[in-house]
Short mmCIF file of C-alpha atoms in Angstrom, two decimals:
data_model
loop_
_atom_site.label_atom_id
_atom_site.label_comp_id
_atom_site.label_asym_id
_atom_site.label_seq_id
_atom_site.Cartn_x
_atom_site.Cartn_y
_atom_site.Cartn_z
CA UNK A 1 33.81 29.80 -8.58
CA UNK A 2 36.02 27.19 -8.34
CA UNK A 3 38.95 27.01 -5.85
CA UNK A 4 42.61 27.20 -7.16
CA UNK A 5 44.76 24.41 -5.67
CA UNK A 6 47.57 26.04 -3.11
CA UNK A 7 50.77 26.03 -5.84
CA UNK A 8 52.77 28.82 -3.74
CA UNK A 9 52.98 30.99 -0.66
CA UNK A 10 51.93 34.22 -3.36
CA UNK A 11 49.59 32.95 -5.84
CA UNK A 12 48.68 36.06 -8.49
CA UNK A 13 46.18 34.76 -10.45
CA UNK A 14 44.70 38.54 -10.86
CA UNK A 15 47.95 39.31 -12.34
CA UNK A 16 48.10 42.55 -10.12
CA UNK A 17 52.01 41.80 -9.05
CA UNK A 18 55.27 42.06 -10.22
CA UNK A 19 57.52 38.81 -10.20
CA UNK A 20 60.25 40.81 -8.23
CA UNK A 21 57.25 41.56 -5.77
CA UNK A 22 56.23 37.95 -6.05
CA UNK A 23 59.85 36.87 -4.70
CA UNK A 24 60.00 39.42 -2.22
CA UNK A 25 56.51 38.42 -0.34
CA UNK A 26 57.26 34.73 -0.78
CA UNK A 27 60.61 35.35 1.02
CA UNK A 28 58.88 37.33 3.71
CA UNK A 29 56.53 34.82 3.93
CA UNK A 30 58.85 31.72 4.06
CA UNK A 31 60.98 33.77 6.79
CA UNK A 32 58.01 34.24 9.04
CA UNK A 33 57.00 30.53 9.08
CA UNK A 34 60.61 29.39 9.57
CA UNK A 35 60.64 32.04 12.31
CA UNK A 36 57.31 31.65 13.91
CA UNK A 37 55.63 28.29 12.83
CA UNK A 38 52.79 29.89 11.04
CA UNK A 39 51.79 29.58 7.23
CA UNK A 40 50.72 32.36 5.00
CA UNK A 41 49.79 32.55 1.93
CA UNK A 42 48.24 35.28 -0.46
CA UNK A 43 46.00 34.82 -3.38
CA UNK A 44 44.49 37.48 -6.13
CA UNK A 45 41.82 36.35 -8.20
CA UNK A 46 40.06 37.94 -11.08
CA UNK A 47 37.09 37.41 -9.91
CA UNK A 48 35.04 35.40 -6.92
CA UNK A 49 31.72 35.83 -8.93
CA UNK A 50 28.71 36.76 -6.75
CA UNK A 51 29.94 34.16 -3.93
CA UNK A 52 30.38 36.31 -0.15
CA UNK A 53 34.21 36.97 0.03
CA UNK A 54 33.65 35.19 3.55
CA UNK A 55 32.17 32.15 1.97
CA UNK A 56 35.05 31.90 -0.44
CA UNK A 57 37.56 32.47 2.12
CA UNK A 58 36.32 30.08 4.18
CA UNK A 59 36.01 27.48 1.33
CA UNK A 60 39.75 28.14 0.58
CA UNK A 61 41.22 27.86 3.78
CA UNK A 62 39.31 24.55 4.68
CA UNK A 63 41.31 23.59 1.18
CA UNK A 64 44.32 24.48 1.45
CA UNK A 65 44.63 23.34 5.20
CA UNK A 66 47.72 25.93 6.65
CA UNK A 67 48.91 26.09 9.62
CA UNK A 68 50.28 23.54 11.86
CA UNK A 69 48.50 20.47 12.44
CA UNK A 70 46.70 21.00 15.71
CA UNK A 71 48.21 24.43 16.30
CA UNK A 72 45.36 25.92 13.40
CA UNK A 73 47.52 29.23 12.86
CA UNK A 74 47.43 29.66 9.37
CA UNK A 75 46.46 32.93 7.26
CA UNK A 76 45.17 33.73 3.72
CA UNK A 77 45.11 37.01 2.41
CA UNK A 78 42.40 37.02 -0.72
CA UNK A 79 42.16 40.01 -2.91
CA UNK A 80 39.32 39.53 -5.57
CA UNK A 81 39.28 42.29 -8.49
CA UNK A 82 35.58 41.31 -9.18
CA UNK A 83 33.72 42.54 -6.87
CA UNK A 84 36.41 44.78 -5.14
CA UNK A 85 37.13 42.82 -2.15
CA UNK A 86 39.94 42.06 0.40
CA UNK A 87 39.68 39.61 2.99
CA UNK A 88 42.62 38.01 5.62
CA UNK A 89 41.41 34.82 6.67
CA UNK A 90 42.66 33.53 10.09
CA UNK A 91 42.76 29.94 11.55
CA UNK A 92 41.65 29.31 14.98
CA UNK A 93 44.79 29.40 16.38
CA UNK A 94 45.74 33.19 15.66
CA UNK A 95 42.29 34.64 16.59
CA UNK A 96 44.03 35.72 19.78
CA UNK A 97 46.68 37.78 17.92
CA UNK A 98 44.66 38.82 15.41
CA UNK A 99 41.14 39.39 15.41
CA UNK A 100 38.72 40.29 13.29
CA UNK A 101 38.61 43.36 14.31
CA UNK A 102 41.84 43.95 13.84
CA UNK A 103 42.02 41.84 10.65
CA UNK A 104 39.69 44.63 9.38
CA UNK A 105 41.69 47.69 10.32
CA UNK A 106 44.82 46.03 8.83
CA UNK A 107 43.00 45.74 5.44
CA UNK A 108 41.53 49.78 6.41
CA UNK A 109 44.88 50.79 6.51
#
């Protein structure tokens, strides 16, 4: 599966969003970096074919490179149709906040 270039903070490749939803999350997202620093992003894909969600996430965050340089406090949250997957993928500097343990109840809830 090949990796998607980061084009936006909400990339819908899966086509699973509406654009007014699109705008809203990118907003939210651009707020909380001006706020706090820290880059998110979100990506839905069609598919990841049989590659580990983990794997893939890791793959795409080593990509796309967010977070401050040195700081390491960027996020990615993947949603793959094919297989059924969700996964938030946390730089080194926000395993303190969140966890992933916690990473995993916020996708449980």
């Amino acid at each position: 599966m090949p990796l998607p270039d980061l084009e936006a903070r909400v990339m819908d490749q899966a086509g699973l969003l509406t654009e007014p939803e699109i705008q809203s999350l990118t907003a939210k997202l651009k707020a909380l970096e001006d706020r706090k620093g820290s880059q998110l992003a979100i990506l839905t894909v069609p598919t990841i074919g049989d590659v580990p969600i983990e794997d893939f996430s890791i793959r795409l965050a080593e990509k796309w490179k967010l977070g401050r340089a040195g700081v390491d406090d960027g996020v990615i949250l993947i949603v793959s149709m094919q297989p059924r997957r969700i996964r938030i993928e946390v730089g080194y500097g926000l395993e303190g906040p969140i966890p992933d343990a916690r990473a995993n109840r916020i996708i449980e809830n």
